[in-house]
PDB file of C-alpha atoms in Angstrom:
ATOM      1  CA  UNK A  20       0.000   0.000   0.000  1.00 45.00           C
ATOM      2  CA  UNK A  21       1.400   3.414  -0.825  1.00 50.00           C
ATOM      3  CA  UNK A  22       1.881   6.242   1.516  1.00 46.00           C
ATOM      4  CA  UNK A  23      -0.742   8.266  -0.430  1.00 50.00           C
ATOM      5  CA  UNK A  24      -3.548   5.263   0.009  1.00 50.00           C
ATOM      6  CA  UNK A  25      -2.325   5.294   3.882  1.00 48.00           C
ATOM      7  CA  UNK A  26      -2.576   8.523   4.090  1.00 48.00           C
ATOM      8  CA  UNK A  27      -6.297   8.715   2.415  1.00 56.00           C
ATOM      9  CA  UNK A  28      -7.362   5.496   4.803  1.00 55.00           C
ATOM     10  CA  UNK A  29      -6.453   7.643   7.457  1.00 53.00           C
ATOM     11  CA  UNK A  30      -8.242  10.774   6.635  1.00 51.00           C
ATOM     12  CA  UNK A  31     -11.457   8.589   5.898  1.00 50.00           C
ATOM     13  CA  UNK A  32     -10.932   6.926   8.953  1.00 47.00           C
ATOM     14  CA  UNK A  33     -10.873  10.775  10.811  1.00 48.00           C
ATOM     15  CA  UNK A  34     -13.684  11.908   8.816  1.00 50.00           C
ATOM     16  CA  UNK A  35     -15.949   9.061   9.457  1.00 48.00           C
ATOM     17  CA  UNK A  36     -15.356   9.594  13.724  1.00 46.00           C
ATOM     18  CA  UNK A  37     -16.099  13.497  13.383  1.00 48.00           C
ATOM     19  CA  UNK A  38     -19.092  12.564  11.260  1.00 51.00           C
ATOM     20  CA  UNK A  39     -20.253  10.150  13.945  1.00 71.00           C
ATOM     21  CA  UNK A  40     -19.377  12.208  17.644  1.00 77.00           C
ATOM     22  CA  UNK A  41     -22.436  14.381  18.301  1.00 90.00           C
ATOM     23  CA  UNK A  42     -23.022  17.170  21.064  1.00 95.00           C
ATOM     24  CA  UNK A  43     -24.375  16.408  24.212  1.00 96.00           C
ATOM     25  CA  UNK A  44     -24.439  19.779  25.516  1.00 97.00           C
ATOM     26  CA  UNK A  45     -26.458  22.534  23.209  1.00 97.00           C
ATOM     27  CA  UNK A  46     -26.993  25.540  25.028  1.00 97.00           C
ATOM     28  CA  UNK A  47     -29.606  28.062  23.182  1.00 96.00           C
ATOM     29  CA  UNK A  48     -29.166  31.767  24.175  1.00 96.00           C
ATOM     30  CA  UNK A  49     -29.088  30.623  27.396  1.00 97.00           C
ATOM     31  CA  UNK A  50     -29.225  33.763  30.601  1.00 97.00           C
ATOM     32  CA  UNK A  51     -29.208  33.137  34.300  1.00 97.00           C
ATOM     33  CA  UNK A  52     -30.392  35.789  36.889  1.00 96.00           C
ATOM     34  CA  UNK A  53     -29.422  35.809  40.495  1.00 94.00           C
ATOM     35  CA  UNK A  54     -32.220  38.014  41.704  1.00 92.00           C
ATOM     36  CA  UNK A  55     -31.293  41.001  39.671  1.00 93.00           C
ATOM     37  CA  UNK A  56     -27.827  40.009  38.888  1.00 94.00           C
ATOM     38  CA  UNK A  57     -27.423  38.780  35.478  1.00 97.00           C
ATOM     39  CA  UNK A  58     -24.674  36.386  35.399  1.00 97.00           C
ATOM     40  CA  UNK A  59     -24.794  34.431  32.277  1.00 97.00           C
ATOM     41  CA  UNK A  60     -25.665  36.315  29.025  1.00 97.00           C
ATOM     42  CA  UNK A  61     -26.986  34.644  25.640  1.00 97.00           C
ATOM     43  CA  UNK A  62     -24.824  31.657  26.308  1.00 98.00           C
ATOM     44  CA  UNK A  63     -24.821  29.826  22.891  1.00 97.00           C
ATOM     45  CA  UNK A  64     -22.563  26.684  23.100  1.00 96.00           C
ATOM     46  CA  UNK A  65     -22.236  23.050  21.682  1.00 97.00           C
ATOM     47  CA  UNK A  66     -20.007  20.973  23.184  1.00 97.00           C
ATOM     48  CA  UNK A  67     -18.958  17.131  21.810  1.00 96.00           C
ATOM     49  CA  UNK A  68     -19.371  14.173  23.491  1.00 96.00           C
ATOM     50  CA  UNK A  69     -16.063  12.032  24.699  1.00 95.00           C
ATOM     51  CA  UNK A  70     -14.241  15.390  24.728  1.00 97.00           C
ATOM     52  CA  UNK A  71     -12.352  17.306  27.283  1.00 98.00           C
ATOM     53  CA  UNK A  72     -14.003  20.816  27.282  1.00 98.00           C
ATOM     54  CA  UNK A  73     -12.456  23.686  29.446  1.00 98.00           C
ATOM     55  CA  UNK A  74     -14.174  26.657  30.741  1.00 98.00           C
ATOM     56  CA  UNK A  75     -12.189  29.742  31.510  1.00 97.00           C
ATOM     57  CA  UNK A  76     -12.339  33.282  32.754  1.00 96.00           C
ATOM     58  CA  UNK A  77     -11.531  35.387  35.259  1.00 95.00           C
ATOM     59  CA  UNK A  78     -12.981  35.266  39.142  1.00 92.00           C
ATOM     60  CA  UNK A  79     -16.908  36.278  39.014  1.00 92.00           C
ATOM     61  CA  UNK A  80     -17.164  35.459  35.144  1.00 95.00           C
ATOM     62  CA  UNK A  81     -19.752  32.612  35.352  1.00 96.00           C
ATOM     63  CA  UNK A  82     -17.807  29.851  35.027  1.00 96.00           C
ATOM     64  CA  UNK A  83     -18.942  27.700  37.959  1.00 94.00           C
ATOM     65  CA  UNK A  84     -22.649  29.003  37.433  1.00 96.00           C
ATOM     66  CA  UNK A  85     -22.784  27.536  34.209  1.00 97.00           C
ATOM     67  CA  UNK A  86     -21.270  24.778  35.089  1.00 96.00           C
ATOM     68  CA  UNK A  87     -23.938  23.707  38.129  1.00 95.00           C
ATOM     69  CA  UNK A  88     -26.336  24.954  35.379  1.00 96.00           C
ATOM     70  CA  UNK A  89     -25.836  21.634  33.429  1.00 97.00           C
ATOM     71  CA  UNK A  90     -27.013  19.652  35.883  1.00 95.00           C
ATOM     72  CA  UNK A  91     -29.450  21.630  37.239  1.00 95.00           C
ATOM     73  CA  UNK A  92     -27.516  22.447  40.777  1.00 93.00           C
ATOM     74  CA  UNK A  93     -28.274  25.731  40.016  1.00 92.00           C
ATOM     75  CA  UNK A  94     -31.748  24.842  41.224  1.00 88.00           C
ATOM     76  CA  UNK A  95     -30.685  24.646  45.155  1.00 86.00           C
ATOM     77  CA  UNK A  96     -30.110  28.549  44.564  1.00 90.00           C
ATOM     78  CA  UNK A  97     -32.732  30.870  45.820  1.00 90.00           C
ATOM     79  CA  UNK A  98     -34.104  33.282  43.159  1.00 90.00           C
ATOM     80  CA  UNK A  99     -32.367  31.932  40.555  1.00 94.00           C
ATOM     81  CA  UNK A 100     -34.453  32.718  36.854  1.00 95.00           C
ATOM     82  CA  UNK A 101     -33.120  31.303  33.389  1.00 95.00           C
ATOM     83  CA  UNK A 102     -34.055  31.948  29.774  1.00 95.00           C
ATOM     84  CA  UNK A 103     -33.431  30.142  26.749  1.00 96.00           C
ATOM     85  CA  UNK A 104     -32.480  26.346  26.593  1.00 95.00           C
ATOM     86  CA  UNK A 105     -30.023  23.854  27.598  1.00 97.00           C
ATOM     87  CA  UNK A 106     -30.358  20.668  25.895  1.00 97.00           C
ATOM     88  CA  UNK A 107     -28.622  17.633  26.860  1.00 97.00           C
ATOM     89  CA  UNK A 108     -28.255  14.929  24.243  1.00 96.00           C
ATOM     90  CA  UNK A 109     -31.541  16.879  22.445  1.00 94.00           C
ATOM     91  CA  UNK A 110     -33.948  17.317  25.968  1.00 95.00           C
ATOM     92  CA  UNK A 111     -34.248  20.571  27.687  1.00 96.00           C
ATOM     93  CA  UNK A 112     -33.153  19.795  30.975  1.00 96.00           C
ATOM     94  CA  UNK A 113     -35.723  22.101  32.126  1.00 93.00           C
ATOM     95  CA  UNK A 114     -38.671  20.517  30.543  1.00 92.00           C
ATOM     96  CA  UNK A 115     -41.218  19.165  33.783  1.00 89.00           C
ATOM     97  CA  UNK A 116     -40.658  15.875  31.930  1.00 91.00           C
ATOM     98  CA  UNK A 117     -36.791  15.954  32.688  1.00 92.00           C
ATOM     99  CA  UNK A 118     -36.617  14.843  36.254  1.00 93.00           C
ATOM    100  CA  UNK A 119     -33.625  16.030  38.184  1.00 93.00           C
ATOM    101  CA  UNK A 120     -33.000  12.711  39.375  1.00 91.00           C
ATOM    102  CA  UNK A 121     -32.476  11.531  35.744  1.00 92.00           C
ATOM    103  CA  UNK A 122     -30.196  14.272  34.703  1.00 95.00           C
ATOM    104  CA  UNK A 123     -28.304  14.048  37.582  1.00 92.00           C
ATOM    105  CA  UNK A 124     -27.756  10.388  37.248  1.00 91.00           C
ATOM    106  CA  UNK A 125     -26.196  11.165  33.739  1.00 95.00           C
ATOM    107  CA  UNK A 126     -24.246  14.077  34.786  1.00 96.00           C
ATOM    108  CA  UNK A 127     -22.712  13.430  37.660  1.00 94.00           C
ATOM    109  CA  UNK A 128     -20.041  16.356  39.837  1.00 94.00           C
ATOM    110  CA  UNK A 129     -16.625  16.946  41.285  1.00 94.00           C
ATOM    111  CA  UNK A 130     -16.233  19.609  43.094  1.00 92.00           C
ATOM    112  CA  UNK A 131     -13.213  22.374  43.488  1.00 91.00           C
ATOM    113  CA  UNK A 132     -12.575  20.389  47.537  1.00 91.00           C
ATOM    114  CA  UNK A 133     -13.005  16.962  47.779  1.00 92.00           C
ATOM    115  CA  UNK A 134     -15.844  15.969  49.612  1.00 93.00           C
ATOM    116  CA  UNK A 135     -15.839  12.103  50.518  1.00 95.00           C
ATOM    117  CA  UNK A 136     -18.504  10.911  52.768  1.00 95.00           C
ATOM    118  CA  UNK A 137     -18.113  10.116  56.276  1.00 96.00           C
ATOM    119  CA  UNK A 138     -18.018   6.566  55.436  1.00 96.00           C
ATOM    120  CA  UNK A 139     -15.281   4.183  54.563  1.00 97.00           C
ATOM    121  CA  UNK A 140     -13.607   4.006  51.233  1.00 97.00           C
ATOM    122  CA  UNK A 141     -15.959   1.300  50.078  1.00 97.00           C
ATOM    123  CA  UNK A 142     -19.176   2.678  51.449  1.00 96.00           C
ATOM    124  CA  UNK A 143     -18.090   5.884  49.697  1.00 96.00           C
ATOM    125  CA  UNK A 144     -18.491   4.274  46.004  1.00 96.00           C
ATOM    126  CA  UNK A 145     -21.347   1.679  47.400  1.00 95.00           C
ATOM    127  CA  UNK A 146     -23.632   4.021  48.606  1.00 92.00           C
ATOM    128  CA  UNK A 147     -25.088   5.876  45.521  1.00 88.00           C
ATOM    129  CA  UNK A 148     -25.671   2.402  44.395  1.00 89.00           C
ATOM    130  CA  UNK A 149     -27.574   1.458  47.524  1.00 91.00           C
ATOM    131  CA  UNK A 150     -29.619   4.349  47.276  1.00 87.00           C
ATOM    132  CA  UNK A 151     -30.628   3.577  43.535  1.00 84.00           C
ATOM    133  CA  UNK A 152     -32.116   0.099  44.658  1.00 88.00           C
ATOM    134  CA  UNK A 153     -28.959  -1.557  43.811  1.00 88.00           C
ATOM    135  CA  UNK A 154     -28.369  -4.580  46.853  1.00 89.00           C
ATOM    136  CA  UNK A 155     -26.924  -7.073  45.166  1.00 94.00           C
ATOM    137  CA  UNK A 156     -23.972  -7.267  47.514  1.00 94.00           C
ATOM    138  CA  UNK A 157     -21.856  -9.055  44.267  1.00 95.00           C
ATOM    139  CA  UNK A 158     -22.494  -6.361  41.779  1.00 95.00           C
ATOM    140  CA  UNK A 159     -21.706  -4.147  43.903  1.00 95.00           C
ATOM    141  CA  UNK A 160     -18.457  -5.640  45.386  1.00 95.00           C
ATOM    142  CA  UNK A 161     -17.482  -5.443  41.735  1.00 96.00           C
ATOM    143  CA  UNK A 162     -18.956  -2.082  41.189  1.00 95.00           C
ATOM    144  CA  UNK A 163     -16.410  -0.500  43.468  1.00 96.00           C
ATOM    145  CA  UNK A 164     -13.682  -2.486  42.174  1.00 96.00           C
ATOM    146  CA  UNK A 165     -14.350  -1.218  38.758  1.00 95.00           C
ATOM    147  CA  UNK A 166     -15.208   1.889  39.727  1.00 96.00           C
ATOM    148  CA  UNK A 167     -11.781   2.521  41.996  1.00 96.00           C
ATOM    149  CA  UNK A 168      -9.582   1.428  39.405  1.00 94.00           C
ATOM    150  CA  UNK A 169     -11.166   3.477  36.418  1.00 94.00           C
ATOM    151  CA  UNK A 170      -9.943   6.623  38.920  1.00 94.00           C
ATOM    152  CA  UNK A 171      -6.921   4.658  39.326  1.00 93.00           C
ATOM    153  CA  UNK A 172      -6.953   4.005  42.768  1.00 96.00           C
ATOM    154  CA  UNK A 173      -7.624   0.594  43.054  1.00 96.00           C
ATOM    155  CA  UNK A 174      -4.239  -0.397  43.747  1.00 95.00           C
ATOM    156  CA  UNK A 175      -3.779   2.080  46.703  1.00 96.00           C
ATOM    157  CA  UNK A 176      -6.356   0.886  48.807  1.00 97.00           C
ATOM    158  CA  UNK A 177      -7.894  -2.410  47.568  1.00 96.00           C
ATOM    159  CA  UNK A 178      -6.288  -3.754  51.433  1.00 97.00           C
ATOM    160  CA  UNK A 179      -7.783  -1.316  52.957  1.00 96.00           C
ATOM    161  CA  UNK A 180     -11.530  -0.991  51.800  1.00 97.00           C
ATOM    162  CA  UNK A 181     -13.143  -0.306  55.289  1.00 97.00           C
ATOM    163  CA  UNK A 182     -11.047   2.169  56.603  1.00 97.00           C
ATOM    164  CA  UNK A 183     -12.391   5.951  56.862  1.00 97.00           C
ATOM    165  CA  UNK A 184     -12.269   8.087  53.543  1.00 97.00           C
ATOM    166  CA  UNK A 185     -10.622  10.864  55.333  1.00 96.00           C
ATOM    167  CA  UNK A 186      -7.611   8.697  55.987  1.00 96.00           C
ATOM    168  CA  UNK A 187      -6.844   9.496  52.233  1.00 96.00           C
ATOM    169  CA  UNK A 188      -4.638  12.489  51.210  1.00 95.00           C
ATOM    170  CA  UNK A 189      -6.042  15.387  49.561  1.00 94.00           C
ATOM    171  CA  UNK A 190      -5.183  13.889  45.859  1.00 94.00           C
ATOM    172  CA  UNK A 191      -6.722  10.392  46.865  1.00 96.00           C
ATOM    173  CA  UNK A 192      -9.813  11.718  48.048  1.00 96.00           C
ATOM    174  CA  UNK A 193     -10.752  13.580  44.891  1.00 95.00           C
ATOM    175  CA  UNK A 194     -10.194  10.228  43.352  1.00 95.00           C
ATOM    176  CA  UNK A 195     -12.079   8.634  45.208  1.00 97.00           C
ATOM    177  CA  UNK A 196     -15.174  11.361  44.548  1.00 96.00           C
ATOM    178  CA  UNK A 197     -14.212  10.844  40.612  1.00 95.00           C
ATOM    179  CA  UNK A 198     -14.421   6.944  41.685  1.00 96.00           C
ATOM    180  CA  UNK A 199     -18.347   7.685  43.639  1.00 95.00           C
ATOM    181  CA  UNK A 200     -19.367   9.433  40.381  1.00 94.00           C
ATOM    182  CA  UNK A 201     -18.167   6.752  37.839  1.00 94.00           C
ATOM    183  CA  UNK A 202     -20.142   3.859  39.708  1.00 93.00           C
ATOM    184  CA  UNK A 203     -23.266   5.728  38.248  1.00 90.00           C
ATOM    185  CA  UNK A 204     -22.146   5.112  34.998  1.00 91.00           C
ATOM    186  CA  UNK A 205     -22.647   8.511  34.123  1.00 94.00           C
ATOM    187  CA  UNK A 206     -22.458  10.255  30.589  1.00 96.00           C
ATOM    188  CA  UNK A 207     -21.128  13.311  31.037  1.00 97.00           C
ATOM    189  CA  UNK A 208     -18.339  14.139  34.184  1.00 97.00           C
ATOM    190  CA  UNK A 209     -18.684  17.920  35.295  1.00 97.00           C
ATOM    191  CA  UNK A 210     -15.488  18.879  37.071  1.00 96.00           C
ATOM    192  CA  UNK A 211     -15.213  22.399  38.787  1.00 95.00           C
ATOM    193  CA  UNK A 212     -11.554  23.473  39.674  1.00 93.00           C
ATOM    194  CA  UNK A 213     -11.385  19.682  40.520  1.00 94.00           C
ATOM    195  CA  UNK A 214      -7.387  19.963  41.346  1.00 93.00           C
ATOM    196  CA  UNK A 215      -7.203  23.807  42.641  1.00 91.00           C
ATOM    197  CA  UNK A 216      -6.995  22.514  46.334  1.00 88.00           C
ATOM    198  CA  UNK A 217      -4.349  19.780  45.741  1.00 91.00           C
ATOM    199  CA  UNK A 218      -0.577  19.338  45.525  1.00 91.00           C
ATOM    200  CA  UNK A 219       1.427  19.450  42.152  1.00 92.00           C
ATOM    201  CA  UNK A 220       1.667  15.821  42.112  1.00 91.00           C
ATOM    202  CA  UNK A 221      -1.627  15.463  42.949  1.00 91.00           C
ATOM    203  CA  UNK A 222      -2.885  17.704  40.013  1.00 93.00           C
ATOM    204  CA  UNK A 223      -0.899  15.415  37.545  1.00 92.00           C
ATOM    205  CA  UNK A 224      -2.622  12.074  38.571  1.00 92.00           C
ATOM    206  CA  UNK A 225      -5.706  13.470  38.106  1.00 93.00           C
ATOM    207  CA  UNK A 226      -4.525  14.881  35.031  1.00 94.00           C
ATOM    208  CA  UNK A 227      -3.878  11.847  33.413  1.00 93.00           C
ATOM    209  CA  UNK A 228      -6.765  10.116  35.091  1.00 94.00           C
ATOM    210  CA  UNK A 229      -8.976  13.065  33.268  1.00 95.00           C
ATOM    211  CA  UNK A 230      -7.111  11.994  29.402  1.00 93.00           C
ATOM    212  CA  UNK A 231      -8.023   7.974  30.077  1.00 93.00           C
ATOM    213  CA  UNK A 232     -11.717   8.754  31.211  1.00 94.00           C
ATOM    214  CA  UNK A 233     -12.381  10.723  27.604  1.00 93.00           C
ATOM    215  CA  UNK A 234     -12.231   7.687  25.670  1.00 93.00           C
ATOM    216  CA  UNK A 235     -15.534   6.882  27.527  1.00 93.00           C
ATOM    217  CA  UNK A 236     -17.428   9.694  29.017  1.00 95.00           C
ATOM    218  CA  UNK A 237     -17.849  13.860  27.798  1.00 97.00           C
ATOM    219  CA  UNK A 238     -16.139  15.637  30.694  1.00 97.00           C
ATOM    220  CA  UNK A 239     -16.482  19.615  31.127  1.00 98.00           C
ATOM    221  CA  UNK A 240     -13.897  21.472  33.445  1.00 97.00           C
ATOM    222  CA  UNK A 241     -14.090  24.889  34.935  1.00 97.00           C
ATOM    223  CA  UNK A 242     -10.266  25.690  35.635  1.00 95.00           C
ATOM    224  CA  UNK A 243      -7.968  28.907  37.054  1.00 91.00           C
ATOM    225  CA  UNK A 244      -5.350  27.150  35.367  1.00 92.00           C
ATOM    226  CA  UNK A 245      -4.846  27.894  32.081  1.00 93.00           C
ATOM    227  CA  UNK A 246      -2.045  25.684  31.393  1.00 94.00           C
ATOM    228  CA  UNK A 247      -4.415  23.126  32.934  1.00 95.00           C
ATOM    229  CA  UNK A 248      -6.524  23.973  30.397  1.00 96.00           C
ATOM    230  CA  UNK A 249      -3.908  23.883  27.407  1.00 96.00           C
ATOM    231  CA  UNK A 250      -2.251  20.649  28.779  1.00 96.00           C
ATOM    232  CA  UNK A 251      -5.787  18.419  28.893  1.00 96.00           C
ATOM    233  CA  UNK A 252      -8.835  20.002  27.131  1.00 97.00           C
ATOM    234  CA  UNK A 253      -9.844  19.721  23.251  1.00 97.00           C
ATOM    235  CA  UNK A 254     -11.908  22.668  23.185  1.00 98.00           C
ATOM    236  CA  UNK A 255     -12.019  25.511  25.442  1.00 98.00           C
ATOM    237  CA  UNK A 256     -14.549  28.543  26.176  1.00 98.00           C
ATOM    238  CA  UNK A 257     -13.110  31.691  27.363  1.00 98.00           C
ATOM    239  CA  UNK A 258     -16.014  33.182  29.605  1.00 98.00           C
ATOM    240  CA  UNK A 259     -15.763  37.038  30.363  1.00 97.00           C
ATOM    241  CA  UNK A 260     -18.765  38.900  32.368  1.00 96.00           C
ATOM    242  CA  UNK A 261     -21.107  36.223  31.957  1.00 97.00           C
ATOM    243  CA  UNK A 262     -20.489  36.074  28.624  1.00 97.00           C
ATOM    244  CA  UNK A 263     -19.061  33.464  26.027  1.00 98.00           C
ATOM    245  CA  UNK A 264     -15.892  36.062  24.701  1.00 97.00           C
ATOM    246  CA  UNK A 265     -14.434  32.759  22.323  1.00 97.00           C
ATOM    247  CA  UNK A 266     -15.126  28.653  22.146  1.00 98.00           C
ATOM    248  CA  UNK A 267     -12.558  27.215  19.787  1.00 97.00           C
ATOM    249  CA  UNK A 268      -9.702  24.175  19.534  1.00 97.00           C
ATOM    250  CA  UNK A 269      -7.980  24.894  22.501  1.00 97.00           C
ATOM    251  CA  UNK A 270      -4.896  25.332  20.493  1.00 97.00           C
ATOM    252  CA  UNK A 271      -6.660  27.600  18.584  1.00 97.00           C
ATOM    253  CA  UNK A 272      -7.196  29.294  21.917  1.00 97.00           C
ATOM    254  CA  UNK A 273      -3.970  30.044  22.507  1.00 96.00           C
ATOM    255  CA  UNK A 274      -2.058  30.237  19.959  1.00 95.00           C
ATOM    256  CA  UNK A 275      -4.622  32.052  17.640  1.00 95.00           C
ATOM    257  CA  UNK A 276      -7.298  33.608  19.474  1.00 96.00           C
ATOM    258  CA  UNK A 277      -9.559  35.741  17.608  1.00 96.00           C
ATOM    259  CA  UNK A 278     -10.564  38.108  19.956  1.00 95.00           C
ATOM    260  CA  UNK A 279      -7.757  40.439  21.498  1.00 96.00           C
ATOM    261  CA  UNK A 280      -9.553  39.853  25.060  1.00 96.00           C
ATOM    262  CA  UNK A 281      -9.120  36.181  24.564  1.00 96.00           C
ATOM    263  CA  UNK A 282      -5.194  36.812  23.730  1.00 95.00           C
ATOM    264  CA  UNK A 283      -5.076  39.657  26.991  1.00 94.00           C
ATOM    265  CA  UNK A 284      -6.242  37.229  29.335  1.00 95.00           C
ATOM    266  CA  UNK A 285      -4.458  34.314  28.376  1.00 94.00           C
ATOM    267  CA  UNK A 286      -1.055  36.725  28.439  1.00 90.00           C
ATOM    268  CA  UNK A 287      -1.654  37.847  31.401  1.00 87.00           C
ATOM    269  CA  UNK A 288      -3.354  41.084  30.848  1.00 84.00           C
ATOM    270  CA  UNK A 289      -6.036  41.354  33.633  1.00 78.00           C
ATOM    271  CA  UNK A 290      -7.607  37.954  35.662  1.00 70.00           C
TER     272      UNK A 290
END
């Protein structure tokens, strides 16, 4: 076979996986009041499934708003009025027929501080389960086991199941919250400033643990970090005043950013 013919497989090959990945996230001029604060404006925004897609922005720009907007967390919020539409894979989340339950099962959370339960490292993963009528104690014995060692952690605690979550360092426990919300089998991973409160190391292992979990679920992070951002994402948004400023390739992003507050913010400019 000649390199041309190799080359042309290839490119078919390409085509015929963009042709196939479709959004699973289509926001539709989408606003967000917090009494009379308006903090997201005309958000209009389709992100891919089995993608890494970063928001970013400076402090107060609406990243983590429209991030607990996705799964409807927003909701817990007092006063809180939207407009427009968010569909997830073609439903408006906030159609009465769209229970929260349901949505949240599909989307599931990791927030910026890890936040294991006050349970042991097994009940931690076992419990969502339990609560979802789940008590077969052998699906769920391999449940956890599955579930630990797609957020790589099996390995550093499989002997020690039953001890207390919070014996875990920092970087282990947000693991092991990745870990609670992959026994859901979830869809889509939401991830806000998941590694801001742990330790270089740390932020690397989770990292990499973000670029294996792509191949199988859509994951959208809110990160500070820009080089975060640069280093894991495929597409990134930059968010400015509650607005969508640019949502390209990431290395479009930041290397050829069509908006000159895009390019001041990633430079350093203001944030």
């Amino acid at each position: 076979m000649t390199l041309t013919v190799v080359k042309n497989e290839e490119k078919k090959y390409t085509d015929k996986i963009i042709q196939e990945q479709r959004p699973v996230y289509s926001t539709n001029n989408c606003n967000l009041w917090y009494g009379n604060h308006h903090a997201l404006k005309n958000i209009n925004l389709e992100i891919m499934e089995k993608e890494v897609t970063a928001i970013i922005g400076p402090s107060g720009c609406g990243k983590s708003t429209f991030i607990k907007t996705l799964n409807r967390m927003i909701d817990l919020v007092p006063g809180v009025k939207t407009s427009g539409s968010i569909e997830y894979r073609g439903r408006d989340i906030f159609e009465k027929k769209f229970l929260v339950e349901e949505l949240r099962t599909r989307v599931g959370m990791v927030f910026q501080k890890p936040n294991p339960f006050p349970k042991s490292i097994y009940e931690n993963i076992a419990f969502g389960m339990k609560i979802h009528g789940i008590k077969n104690k052998k699906v769920i014995n391999e449940a956890v086991e599955k579930s630990l060692r797609g957020a790589a952690l099996w390995d550093e605690v499989k002997d020690r199941l039953h001890d207390p979550a919070y014996g875990l360092s920092g970087g282990q426990q947000q693991r092991l919250c990745i870990a609670r919300c992959l026994a859901l089998e979830p869809d889509v991973i939401l991830m806000d400033e998941p590694t801001s409160a742990l330790d270089p190391v740390s932020t690397l292992k989770v990292e990499e643990l973000i670029r294996e979990l792509k191949e199988r679920y859509s994951i959208i992070i809110v990160t500070h970090n820009m080089q975060q951002a640069a280093r894991i994402s495929d597409k990134t948004a930059f968010f400015l005043n509650g607005e969508v400023v640019e949502y390209d390739e990431t290395e479009t992003i930041f290397n050829k950013p069509s908006d000159s507050r895009t390019e001041d913010y990633i430079s350093g400019r203001f944030g």
